[in-house]
Amino acid sequence: MSIKISDHLFDGVPCTIYQKEDSKTKPLIYFFHGFTGNKDANIMGRGEVLAELGFCVVAIDAYLHGQRMSILERHRSNIDKYQDIIEIVIHTAQDAKRLFDKYFKYMPNIQPEVYYAYGVSMGSLTAFYLATIDEALKAMVGLVCTPSFVEYYRDKASLYGFNTGFFYERKLAWYQPIDPMNQLDKLKHKRIFMGIGIHDDVVNPKYAKNLHELLPETILKSYETGHVSTPEMLEDSYRFLKLEVFHD
Amino acid sequence: MIEIVVRKFHIDGIPISIYEQIDGTLKPVIFSFHGFDGYKDGDYFKREDELARRGFIVIGIDTILHGERRIPVFDSKPYDEKMKDIHHCVIQTAMDAIQLYEKYIRFMPRVMKDAVYAIGVSMGGAISIYMATIYPLIKAVSIVGSPSMIEFYQLKQEKYQWSKDFYYERNLAYLDRFDPFEHAHQLKCPLFLTAGMMDQVIPCSLVSKFIHPKVTFKLYDTGHMPNQAQFDDAYAFLLSKEDV
C-alpha cells in the first residue's frame, strides 16, 4: 500500500505527515529530529517505515530549526545556538502537546486518546520532556539519546565555553525542577526504549545509562557505534514499537 | 538631561529590547507589545521611550512569527491567512513574557520585585489583556485591542470570508479555554481599555462589552490608529496610585 506524504502548517509550525492511504484510524507518532537538522532531511526513511507499521507519523521542525529558522537564527553560529538547545527542546515539546490537543486528536483518521514519540539526539530529549508534560504520550523511542537537561547542558557549556554568567546560571536554575531526570514519577509509567552508541562523543551515553539505573523498567540497548542510528538500532526500535503499540 | 539606555539582544530565541533610565533606583517592569504584522520598537508614538522616562524598565519583545522571529513559510502567506493564527501569537507571546520575567528579568539589577505591568496596541493590547487574566500584573493597558478572542475570530471569519473548515473550527473551539471575555473572573488587576469610535478593525462595541469592576473603558474619536490622547491617558492610568 502506498504512503501518502503531505505538508502542513499548524500555528506556524511546519509538519510533514506520513500515513498509509487506507481508512483505518491510526495511532499518532511524532518524529523529532536532532540539533541543526530539520524534519525532512533527518528522518531518513523512518517516516515511511513507521507509516508502514500503521502509524500516522507527524514530523515537525523543531523551534528555530528547518522552516522555523528566522534570518536572525540563520546568522547565529551553531555554538551560539547551542546556548538555547534546552529552550528549543521545551518549546518544541510544548508545540507537540498543543498540536495534538488542538488539532490531531480531532482528525478522523487519528486515535484521540494517546500518542507516541520517536526522537533522535536532541529530538530524544524533546520526547523525554514531552513525556513529562503530557499524560497522553504513552511510549517513546530515543536514539543516541539523552534524558538530561542540567547535566547535559552543563557538559556542553563547559565544552563550548559558555559556562559562566548571568544567563547561564539562570538557565540552569530554570532547568533544574523541570529536568526529565528530576521528573521520574512522570516517566515511570511510560514505555521507553533507548538506543545508545558506546562510542558516542556527541551525546555521552552516560545520561541514558543514568536514567536506566534509576528506572530499570526502561529498555536500554547499547550498540557498537558512535552518534549514529545503525540499522540494528532502527530495527530494535521498530520491534519495540510493534510490540508496544500493535502487540505484534 | 534624562538619558535612556536601550539594550537589544535575544535570549531563548526571543529578540528583546530593554529601555531604562539608569539612575540607581529600583523600577517596575512594563512589557510593551506590538500589533499584528508589526515588530518591537516600531511604533511612532515611541511609548517605550516615554515609559522609560516615566520610571519604568520597559521590555519590548517580538511576538512569535513577527519582527526578527518571522519565518518565510509563514510570512509569505497573505495577510488574512496569517490572521487565522493571531490567537496563537497572543497566547504564546503572553507565555513568553511571563517566562522571560520569571526566568531572567526579575533577577536583573534595578528591577523592583513583583511589580510587573503590561501595555500593548491592537494585537499587543489583546496580549496585555490575556496576560492580565493569567499573571498577577499590577496594571494592564490595551490600546485599541480586543478583550474577546472568540467574537473577534468570528468577526474576522466574516470579514475575510474564511471557510468554516477544520482549521477554523478547531481554532475557534480552542479559544474557549483562553478568551479573557469568557474568563473575566480571572482578571487579576486594574485594566484600562481604549477604543476608537470609527475603528473598523476592532469595533468599539467589542471592547465596551467588557464590563468588569476592574476595567476602565474610554472611547476616542479615532479609527484603529490611536491618537496621543490614548497614550497620555494610559500613562496617567499606569502611574496613578489608585487601585494598586
Short mmCIF file of C-alpha atoms in Angstrom, two decimals:
data_model
loop_
_atom_site.label_atom_id
_atom_site.label_comp_id
_atom_site.label_asym_id
_atom_site.label_seq_id
_atom_site.Cartn_x
_atom_site.Cartn_y
_atom_site.Cartn_z
CA MET A 1 0.00 0.00 0.00
CA SER A 2 1.32 3.45 -0.86
CA ILE A 3 2.28 6.01 1.77
CA LYS A 4 0.78 9.47 1.49
CA ILE A 5 3.12 12.31 2.42
CA SER A 6 1.64 15.77 2.97
CA ASP A 7 2.95 19.11 4.25
CA HIS A 8 1.02 21.32 6.68
CA LEU A 9 1.39 24.46 8.76
CA PHE A 10 -0.37 24.42 12.14
CA ASP A 11 0.09 27.53 14.33
CA GLY A 12 3.10 28.41 12.20
CA VAL A 13 4.69 25.00 12.88
CA PRO A 14 5.63 23.14 9.68
CA CYS A 15 4.68 19.45 9.80
CA THR A 16 5.07 16.60 7.34
CA ILE A 17 2.58 13.78 7.78
CA TYR A 18 3.23 10.23 6.58
CA GLN A 19 0.42 7.70 6.55
CA LYS A 20 -0.90 4.72 4.69
CA GLU A 21 -3.72 5.52 2.32
CA ASP A 22 -6.36 3.41 4.00
CA SER A 23 -9.42 4.17 6.07
CA LYS A 24 -8.01 2.84 9.35
CA THR A 25 -7.78 5.00 12.46
CA LYS A 26 -4.09 5.20 13.35
CA PRO A 27 -2.03 5.99 16.43
CA LEU A 28 -0.02 9.18 16.00
CA ILE A 29 3.73 9.18 16.46
CA TYR A 30 5.82 12.36 16.43
CA PHE A 31 9.25 12.30 14.82
CA PHE A 32 11.67 14.79 16.40
CA HIS A 33 14.92 15.50 14.59
CA GLY A 34 18.30 16.49 16.03
CA PHE A 35 20.12 19.80 16.62
CA THR A 36 20.69 21.86 13.42
CA GLY A 37 18.60 19.33 11.47
CA ASN A 38 15.10 19.50 10.08
CA LYS A 39 12.01 17.34 9.74
CA ASP A 40 12.72 16.31 6.14
CA ALA A 41 16.47 15.76 5.84
CA ASN A 42 16.87 13.94 9.13
CA ILE A 43 14.01 11.48 9.04
CA MET A 44 15.95 9.30 6.56
CA GLY A 45 13.22 6.88 5.57
CA ARG A 46 11.83 6.41 9.08
CA GLY A 47 8.60 8.26 8.18
CA GLU A 48 7.71 5.66 5.56
CA VAL A 49 8.74 2.70 7.76
CA LEU A 50 6.71 3.94 10.75
CA ALA A 51 3.73 4.67 8.49
CA GLU A 52 4.04 1.15 7.07
CA LEU A 53 3.87 -0.19 10.64
CA GLY A 54 0.48 1.54 10.96
CA PHE A 55 1.28 4.93 12.50
CA CYS A 56 0.25 8.37 11.37
CA VAL A 57 3.73 9.92 11.52
CA VAL A 58 3.99 13.66 12.21
CA ALA A 59 7.48 15.04 11.65
CA ILE A 60 7.80 18.62 12.91
CA ASP A 61 10.53 21.20 12.56
CA ALA A 62 11.95 21.96 15.99
CA TYR A 63 11.68 25.56 17.23
CA LEU A 64 14.30 27.74 15.45
CA HIS A 65 15.07 24.87 13.04
CA GLY A 66 14.24 23.98 9.45
CA GLN A 67 11.50 26.20 8.06
CA ARG A 68 11.16 27.80 11.51
CA MET A 69 14.56 29.40 11.21
CA SER A 70 14.36 33.20 11.04
CA ILE A 71 17.04 35.31 9.38
CA LEU A 72 18.32 36.17 12.84
CA GLU A 73 18.78 32.47 13.62
CA ARG A 74 20.46 31.79 10.28
CA HIS A 75 23.20 34.20 11.23
CA ARG A 76 23.98 32.57 14.57
CA SER A 77 26.81 30.09 14.83
CA ASN A 78 25.99 26.57 15.96
CA ILE A 79 27.83 27.13 19.23
CA ASP A 80 25.83 30.29 19.88
CA LYS A 81 22.62 28.38 19.11
CA TYR A 82 23.69 25.60 21.43
CA GLN A 83 23.13 28.00 24.32
CA ASP A 84 19.40 27.73 23.62
CA ILE A 85 19.21 23.98 22.99
CA ILE A 86 17.10 23.26 26.07
CA GLU A 87 14.68 26.08 25.19
CA ILE A 88 14.41 24.58 21.70
CA VAL A 89 13.53 21.23 23.27
CA ILE A 90 10.99 22.74 25.68
CA HIS A 91 9.30 24.90 23.05
CA THR A 92 9.08 22.03 20.55
CA ALA A 93 7.61 19.65 23.15
CA GLN A 94 5.03 22.28 24.11
CA ASP A 95 4.17 22.69 20.41
CA ALA A 96 3.71 18.93 20.04
CA LYS A 97 1.48 18.75 23.10
CA ARG A 98 -0.65 21.67 21.90
CA LEU A 99 -0.94 20.48 18.30
CA PHE A 100 -2.17 17.04 19.42
CA ASP A 101 -4.64 18.59 21.84
CA LYS A 102 -5.84 21.29 19.44
CA TYR A 103 -5.82 19.56 16.04
CA PHE A 104 -4.58 15.99 15.66
CA LYS A 105 -6.80 14.22 18.15
CA TYR A 106 -9.82 15.63 16.34
CA MET A 107 -8.76 14.24 12.96
CA PRO A 108 -10.95 11.29 11.99
CA ASN A 109 -8.01 9.08 11.00
CA ILE A 110 -6.13 9.55 14.31
CA GLN A 111 -6.65 7.76 17.62
CA PRO A 112 -7.54 10.52 20.08
CA GLU A 113 -6.58 9.15 23.49
CA VAL A 114 -2.84 8.51 23.32
CA TYR A 115 0.14 9.14 21.08
CA TYR A 116 3.82 8.21 20.77
CA ALA A 117 7.17 9.87 20.10
CA TYR A 118 10.36 8.95 18.25
CA GLY A 119 13.32 11.24 18.75
CA VAL A 120 16.92 11.24 17.61
CA SER A 121 19.66 13.01 19.58
CA MET A 122 18.19 16.44 20.56
CA GLY A 123 14.86 15.03 19.37
CA SER A 124 15.10 12.33 22.01
CA LEU A 125 15.34 15.00 24.71
CA THR A 126 12.21 16.60 23.22
CA ALA A 127 10.46 13.23 23.51
CA PHE A 128 11.62 12.75 27.13
CA TYR A 129 10.47 16.23 28.13
CA LEU A 130 7.15 15.77 26.31
CA ALA A 131 6.67 12.54 28.27
CA THR A 132 6.92 14.56 31.49
CA ILE A 133 4.37 17.20 30.47
CA ASP A 134 1.73 15.16 28.67
CA GLU A 135 -0.03 12.12 30.09
CA ALA A 136 -1.31 11.29 26.61
CA LEU A 137 2.21 10.31 25.49
CA LYS A 138 2.28 6.59 26.16
CA ALA A 139 5.60 5.29 24.80
CA MET A 140 8.73 6.70 23.21
CA VAL A 141 11.91 5.82 21.42
CA GLY A 142 15.11 7.79 21.93
CA LEU A 143 18.10 7.05 19.72
CA VAL A 144 21.62 8.32 20.52
CA CYS A 145 19.64 9.88 23.30
CA THR A 146 19.78 11.99 26.41
CA PRO A 147 17.04 12.47 29.01
CA SER A 148 19.07 15.09 30.92
CA PHE A 149 18.68 18.88 30.91
CA VAL A 150 21.05 20.07 33.64
CA GLU A 151 23.96 17.66 33.40
CA TYR A 152 23.87 17.62 29.60
CA TYR A 153 23.71 21.42 29.38
CA ARG A 154 26.47 21.85 31.94
CA ASP A 155 28.71 19.47 29.96
CA LYS A 156 28.04 21.21 26.64
CA ALA A 157 28.50 24.65 28.19
CA SER A 158 31.89 23.60 29.56
CA LEU A 159 32.88 22.11 26.21
CA TYR A 160 31.92 25.22 24.24
CA GLY A 161 32.94 27.79 26.83
CA PHE A 162 29.61 29.44 27.68
CA ASN A 163 29.51 28.07 31.21
CA THR A 164 29.58 31.36 33.09
CA GLY A 165 27.49 34.45 33.56
CA PHE A 166 24.01 35.57 34.50
CA PHE A 167 22.10 33.87 31.67
CA TYR A 168 23.93 30.56 32.09
CA GLU A 169 23.20 30.49 35.82
CA ARG A 170 19.56 31.47 35.33
CA LYS A 171 19.08 28.81 32.68
CA LEU A 172 20.47 26.08 34.92
CA ALA A 173 18.26 27.17 37.81
CA TRP A 174 15.23 27.14 35.48
CA TYR A 175 16.00 23.67 34.11
CA GLN A 176 16.52 22.03 37.50
CA PRO A 177 12.88 21.43 38.53
CA ILE A 178 11.68 20.51 35.03
CA ASP A 179 14.63 18.28 34.06
CA PRO A 180 13.22 14.87 32.99
CA MET A 181 15.89 13.34 35.26
CA ASN A 182 14.09 15.04 38.15
CA GLN A 183 10.65 14.00 36.92
CA LEU A 184 10.98 10.25 37.28
CA ASP A 185 7.47 9.91 38.67
CA LYS A 186 6.20 11.24 35.33
CA LEU A 187 8.39 8.86 33.32
CA LYS A 188 7.91 5.67 35.27
CA HIS A 189 4.50 4.92 33.72
CA LYS A 190 5.77 5.38 30.15
CA ARG A 191 7.26 2.69 27.98
CA ILE A 192 10.72 3.87 26.95
CA PHE A 193 13.26 2.44 24.52
CA MET A 194 16.74 3.97 24.49
CA GLY A 195 19.40 3.15 21.92
CA ILE A 196 22.92 4.41 22.58
CA GLY A 197 26.25 4.27 20.78
CA ILE A 198 29.04 3.14 23.09
CA HIS A 199 31.49 5.35 21.19
CA ASP A 200 29.15 8.36 21.00
CA ASP A 201 31.22 11.50 21.60
CA VAL A 202 28.38 13.93 20.76
CA VAL A 203 25.79 12.72 23.27
CA ASN A 204 27.56 10.84 26.00
CA PRO A 205 25.80 7.51 26.73
CA LYS A 206 26.12 8.19 30.46
CA TYR A 207 22.88 10.23 30.53
CA ALA A 208 20.77 7.34 29.23
CA LYS A 209 22.59 4.89 31.48
CA ASN A 210 21.84 7.11 34.49
CA LEU A 211 18.14 7.07 33.67
CA HIS A 212 18.17 3.32 33.18
CA GLU A 213 19.77 2.85 36.60
CA LEU A 214 17.03 4.95 38.19
CA LEU A 215 14.24 3.40 36.09
CA PRO A 216 15.30 -0.18 35.29
CA GLU A 217 11.96 -0.80 33.59
CA THR A 218 13.19 1.31 30.65
CA ILE A 219 14.82 -0.59 27.80
CA LEU A 220 18.43 0.38 27.19
CA LYS A 221 20.36 -1.12 24.30
CA SER A 222 23.98 -0.33 23.51
CA TYR A 223 25.45 -0.56 20.04
CA GLU A 224 28.99 -0.66 18.71
CA THR A 225 28.74 2.76 17.11
CA GLY A 226 29.14 6.49 17.63
CA HIS A 227 26.48 9.21 17.25
CA VAL A 228 24.72 7.25 14.50
CA SER A 229 21.45 5.34 14.27
CA THR A 230 22.59 1.96 12.95
CA PRO A 231 20.29 -0.41 11.01
CA GLU A 232 20.26 -2.72 14.02
CA MET A 233 19.27 0.15 16.31
CA LEU A 234 16.46 1.10 13.96
CA GLU A 235 15.22 -2.50 13.71
CA ASP A 236 15.17 -2.80 17.51
CA SER A 237 13.27 0.47 17.83
CA TYR A 238 10.66 -0.66 15.29
CA ARG A 239 10.34 -4.03 17.04
CA PHE A 240 9.75 -2.20 20.33
CA LEU A 241 7.00 -0.06 18.82
CA LYS A 242 5.36 -3.02 17.07
CA LEU A 243 5.15 -4.83 20.38
CA GLU A 244 4.09 -1.84 22.49
CA VAL A 245 1.59 -0.33 20.10
CA PHE A 246 0.37 -3.07 17.81
CA HIS A 247 1.08 -6.04 20.13
CA ASP A 248 2.76 -7.75 17.21
CA MET B 1 19.06 65.54 30.80
CA ILE B 2 17.27 62.21 31.02
CA GLU B 3 19.30 59.52 29.34
CA ILE B 4 17.54 56.32 28.27
CA VAL B 5 19.72 53.29 27.79
CA VAL B 6 18.44 50.72 25.31
CA ARG B 7 19.85 47.21 25.22
CA LYS B 8 18.84 44.85 22.44
CA PHE B 9 19.63 41.17 22.45
CA HIS B 10 17.97 37.81 22.03
CA ILE B 11 17.54 35.14 24.62
CA ASP B 12 15.85 31.73 24.26
CA GLY B 13 15.34 32.68 20.59
CA ILE B 14 13.31 35.77 21.54
CA PRO B 15 14.58 39.21 20.46
CA ILE B 16 14.04 41.74 23.24
CA SER B 17 14.74 45.43 23.83
CA ILE B 18 15.14 46.84 27.32
CA TYR B 19 14.69 50.60 27.80
CA GLU B 20 15.55 52.23 31.11
CA GLN B 21 16.99 55.25 32.87
CA ILE B 22 19.95 54.12 34.90
CA ASP B 23 19.78 56.31 37.99
CA GLY B 24 20.36 53.81 40.78
CA THR B 25 16.71 53.37 41.75
CA LEU B 26 14.64 50.20 41.58
CA LYS B 27 11.94 50.35 38.92
CA PRO B 28 8.84 48.41 37.98
CA VAL B 29 8.88 46.45 34.74
CA ILE B 30 6.40 47.03 31.94
CA PHE B 31 6.04 44.78 28.90
CA SER B 32 5.21 46.59 25.68
CA PHE B 33 3.50 44.51 22.98
CA HIS B 34 3.21 45.50 19.32
CA GLY B 35 0.37 44.90 16.88
CA PHE B 36 -0.31 42.25 14.24
CA ASP B 37 2.27 42.24 11.43
CA GLY B 38 4.36 44.75 13.42
CA TYR B 39 7.54 44.46 15.46
CA LYS B 40 9.02 45.72 18.71
CA ASP B 41 10.40 49.29 18.70
CA GLY B 42 8.35 50.11 15.62
CA ASP B 43 5.69 52.43 16.99
CA TYR B 44 5.94 56.10 16.13
CA PHE B 45 4.30 57.10 19.41
CA LYS B 46 7.59 55.91 21.00
CA ARG B 47 5.81 54.57 24.04
CA GLU B 48 8.88 52.61 25.13
CA ASP B 49 10.94 55.81 25.39
CA GLU B 50 8.14 57.64 27.17
CA LEU B 51 7.53 54.86 29.69
CA ALA B 52 11.25 54.68 30.43
CA ARG B 53 11.25 58.45 31.03
CA ARG B 54 8.35 57.97 33.43
CA GLY B 55 10.30 55.48 35.54
CA PHE B 56 9.64 52.03 34.11
CA ILE B 57 12.03 49.39 32.86
CA VAL B 58 10.37 48.71 29.52
CA ILE B 59 10.64 45.32 27.86
CA GLY B 60 9.74 45.17 24.18
CA ILE B 61 9.59 41.70 22.66
CA ASP B 62 8.94 40.47 19.14
CA THR B 63 5.77 38.41 19.10
CA ILE B 64 6.24 34.89 17.76
CA LEU B 65 6.19 34.87 13.92
CA HIS B 66 6.78 38.65 13.96
CA GLY B 67 9.73 41.02 13.69
CA GLU B 68 13.01 39.13 13.89
CA ARG B 69 11.02 35.95 14.62
CA ARG B 70 9.46 35.99 11.14
CA ILE B 71 9.88 32.83 9.11
CA PRO B 72 9.38 32.81 5.33
CA VAL B 73 6.93 29.90 5.34
CA PHE B 74 4.52 31.95 7.47
CA ASP B 75 5.48 35.43 6.35
CA SER B 76 4.78 34.68 2.69
CA LYS B 77 1.14 33.89 3.41
CA PRO B 78 -1.49 36.55 2.61
CA TYR B 79 -2.39 38.88 5.47
CA ASP B 80 -5.83 37.37 6.02
CA GLU B 81 -4.38 33.83 6.10
CA LYS B 82 -1.84 34.87 8.71
CA MET B 83 -4.69 36.37 10.73
CA LYS B 84 -6.03 32.83 11.32
CA ASP B 85 -3.11 32.28 13.72
CA ILE B 86 -3.41 35.58 15.58
CA HIS B 87 -4.51 33.99 18.85
CA HIS B 88 -1.65 31.55 18.83
CA CYS B 89 0.59 34.64 18.63
CA VAL B 90 -1.31 36.29 21.51
CA ILE B 91 -1.25 33.26 23.83
CA GLN B 92 2.34 32.22 23.07
CA THR B 93 3.69 35.75 23.50
CA ALA B 94 1.99 36.25 26.86
CA MET B 95 3.58 32.98 27.98
CA ASP B 96 6.94 34.07 26.56
CA ALA B 97 6.75 37.33 28.53
CA ILE B 98 5.88 35.57 31.78
CA GLN B 99 8.69 33.07 31.28
CA LEU B 100 11.23 35.77 30.45
CA TYR B 101 10.24 37.64 33.58
CA GLU B 102 10.30 34.64 35.91
CA LYS B 103 13.47 33.20 34.45
CA TYR B 104 15.64 36.27 33.91
CA ILE B 105 14.16 39.73 34.26
CA ARG B 106 13.14 39.57 37.91
CA PHE B 107 16.78 38.74 38.75
CA MET B 108 18.24 41.64 36.78
CA PRO B 109 19.71 44.67 38.55
CA ARG B 110 17.45 47.68 39.24
CA VAL B 111 14.29 45.57 38.85
CA MET B 112 11.67 46.12 41.54
CA LYS B 113 10.44 42.65 42.54
CA ASP B 114 6.88 41.61 41.72
CA ALA B 115 5.98 44.92 40.08
CA VAL B 116 5.04 43.99 36.51
CA TYR B 117 2.78 45.94 34.16
CA ALA B 118 1.74 45.44 30.54
CA ILE B 119 0.73 47.71 27.68
CA GLY B 120 0.02 46.92 24.06
CA VAL B 121 -1.55 48.23 20.90
CA SER B 122 -4.14 46.29 18.87
CA MET B 123 -2.95 42.64 18.94
CA GLY B 124 -0.50 43.80 21.60
CA GLY B 125 -3.48 45.07 23.58
CA ALA B 126 -5.02 41.60 23.35
CA ILE B 127 -1.76 40.14 24.70
CA SER B 128 -1.82 42.62 27.56
CA ILE B 129 -5.45 41.75 28.40
CA TYR B 130 -4.84 38.00 28.20
CA MET B 131 -1.73 38.31 30.36
CA ALA B 132 -3.81 40.16 32.98
CA THR B 133 -6.01 37.05 33.28
CA ILE B 134 -3.15 34.60 33.82
CA TYR B 135 -0.50 36.53 35.73
CA PRO B 136 -0.54 38.88 38.74
CA LEU B 137 0.23 42.15 36.97
CA ILE B 138 -0.05 45.43 38.84
CA LYS B 139 -1.93 47.10 35.97
CA ALA B 140 -2.51 46.49 32.27
CA VAL B 141 -3.41 48.68 29.31
CA SER B 142 -4.87 47.80 25.95
CA ILE B 143 -4.92 50.47 23.25
CA VAL B 144 -7.49 49.52 20.58
CA GLY B 145 -7.17 45.81 21.43
CA SER B 146 -9.91 43.22 21.68
CA PRO B 147 -10.75 41.64 25.04
CA SER B 148 -12.68 38.95 23.19
CA MET B 149 -10.91 36.20 21.29
CA ILE B 150 -13.94 34.22 20.12
CA GLU B 151 -16.06 37.12 18.89
CA PHE B 152 -13.02 38.73 17.28
CA TYR B 153 -12.23 35.49 15.44
CA GLN B 154 -15.82 35.16 14.23
CA LEU B 155 -15.73 38.76 13.08
CA LYS B 156 -12.58 38.11 11.04
CA GLN B 157 -14.14 34.96 9.55
CA GLU B 158 -16.98 37.10 8.26
CA LYS B 159 -14.72 39.89 7.08
CA TYR B 160 -12.27 37.67 5.20
CA GLN B 161 -14.81 35.04 4.25
CA TRP B 162 -12.71 32.26 5.71
CA SER B 163 -14.07 28.83 5.03
CA LYS B 164 -15.51 27.28 8.19
CA ASP B 165 -13.16 24.36 7.77
CA PHE B 166 -11.40 22.08 10.27
CA TYR B 167 -8.67 24.66 10.97
CA TYR B 168 -11.13 27.45 11.66
CA GLU B 169 -13.41 25.32 13.80
CA ARG B 170 -10.56 23.89 15.87
CA ASN B 171 -9.07 27.33 16.50
CA LEU B 172 -12.45 28.71 17.48
CA ALA B 173 -13.17 25.84 19.86
CA TYR B 174 -9.67 26.08 21.38
CA LEU B 175 -10.21 29.74 22.30
CA ASP B 176 -12.82 28.75 24.87
CA ARG B 177 -10.03 27.98 27.31
CA PHE B 178 -8.28 31.33 26.93
CA ASP B 179 -10.75 34.07 25.94
CA PRO B 180 -10.48 36.85 28.56
CA PHE B 181 -14.13 37.68 27.96
CA GLU B 182 -15.11 34.14 28.95
CA HIS B 183 -12.69 34.12 31.88
CA ALA B 184 -13.23 37.66 33.17
CA HIS B 185 -13.38 36.31 36.74
CA GLN B 186 -9.65 35.58 36.37
CA LEU B 187 -8.78 39.24 35.72
CA LYS B 188 -6.16 39.96 38.32
CA CYS B 189 -5.52 43.71 38.07
CA PRO B 190 -6.93 47.08 37.02
CA LEU B 191 -7.22 47.20 33.24
CA PHE B 192 -7.53 50.27 31.03
CA LEU B 193 -9.12 49.70 27.62
CA THR B 194 -9.31 52.23 24.81
CA ALA B 195 -11.27 52.03 21.57
CA GLY B 196 -11.76 54.23 18.53
CA MET B 197 -15.28 55.31 17.62
CA MET B 198 -14.60 54.74 13.93
CA ASP B 199 -12.39 51.67 14.36
CA GLN B 200 -13.15 49.18 11.56
CA VAL B 201 -10.54 46.66 12.70
CA ILE B 202 -11.60 46.27 16.34
CA PRO B 203 -15.10 47.76 16.58
CA CYS B 204 -15.55 49.74 19.78
CA SER B 205 -18.63 47.64 20.61
CA LEU B 206 -16.31 44.64 21.01
CA VAL B 207 -14.25 46.49 23.61
CA SER B 208 -17.02 48.30 25.50
CA LYS B 209 -18.72 44.95 26.21
CA PHE B 210 -16.01 44.04 28.68
CA ILE B 211 -17.77 45.33 31.76
CA HIS B 212 -15.94 44.42 34.94
CA PRO B 213 -15.23 46.22 38.24
CA LYS B 214 -11.52 46.29 37.43
CA VAL B 215 -11.96 47.64 33.88
CA THR B 216 -11.83 51.31 32.88
CA PHE B 217 -13.04 51.91 29.33
CA LYS B 218 -12.59 55.08 27.30
CA LEU B 219 -13.76 55.86 23.80
CA TYR B 220 -11.90 58.23 21.44
CA ASP B 221 -12.82 59.98 18.23
CA THR B 222 -10.40 57.91 16.11
CA GLY B 223 -10.22 54.87 13.88
CA HIS B 224 -7.87 51.94 14.56
CA MET B 225 -4.87 54.27 14.57
CA PRO B 226 -4.68 55.51 18.16
CA ASN B 227 -4.01 59.16 19.00
CA GLN B 228 -1.69 60.76 21.54
CA ALA B 229 -4.57 61.27 23.98
CA GLN B 230 -4.96 57.48 24.34
CA PHE B 231 -1.32 57.13 25.30
CA ASP B 232 -1.45 60.12 27.67
CA ASP B 233 -4.49 58.62 29.42
CA ALA B 234 -2.76 55.24 29.52
CA TYR B 235 0.34 56.74 31.17
CA ALA B 236 -1.83 58.56 33.73
CA PHE B 237 -3.65 55.29 34.49
CA LEU B 238 -0.39 53.38 34.89
CA LEU B 239 1.14 55.97 37.19
CA SER B 240 -1.95 56.61 39.30
CA LYS B 241 -1.78 55.05 42.75
CA GLU B 242 -5.50 54.23 42.71
CA ASP B 243 -6.49 50.59 42.79
CA VAL B 244 -2.94 49.41 43.29
#
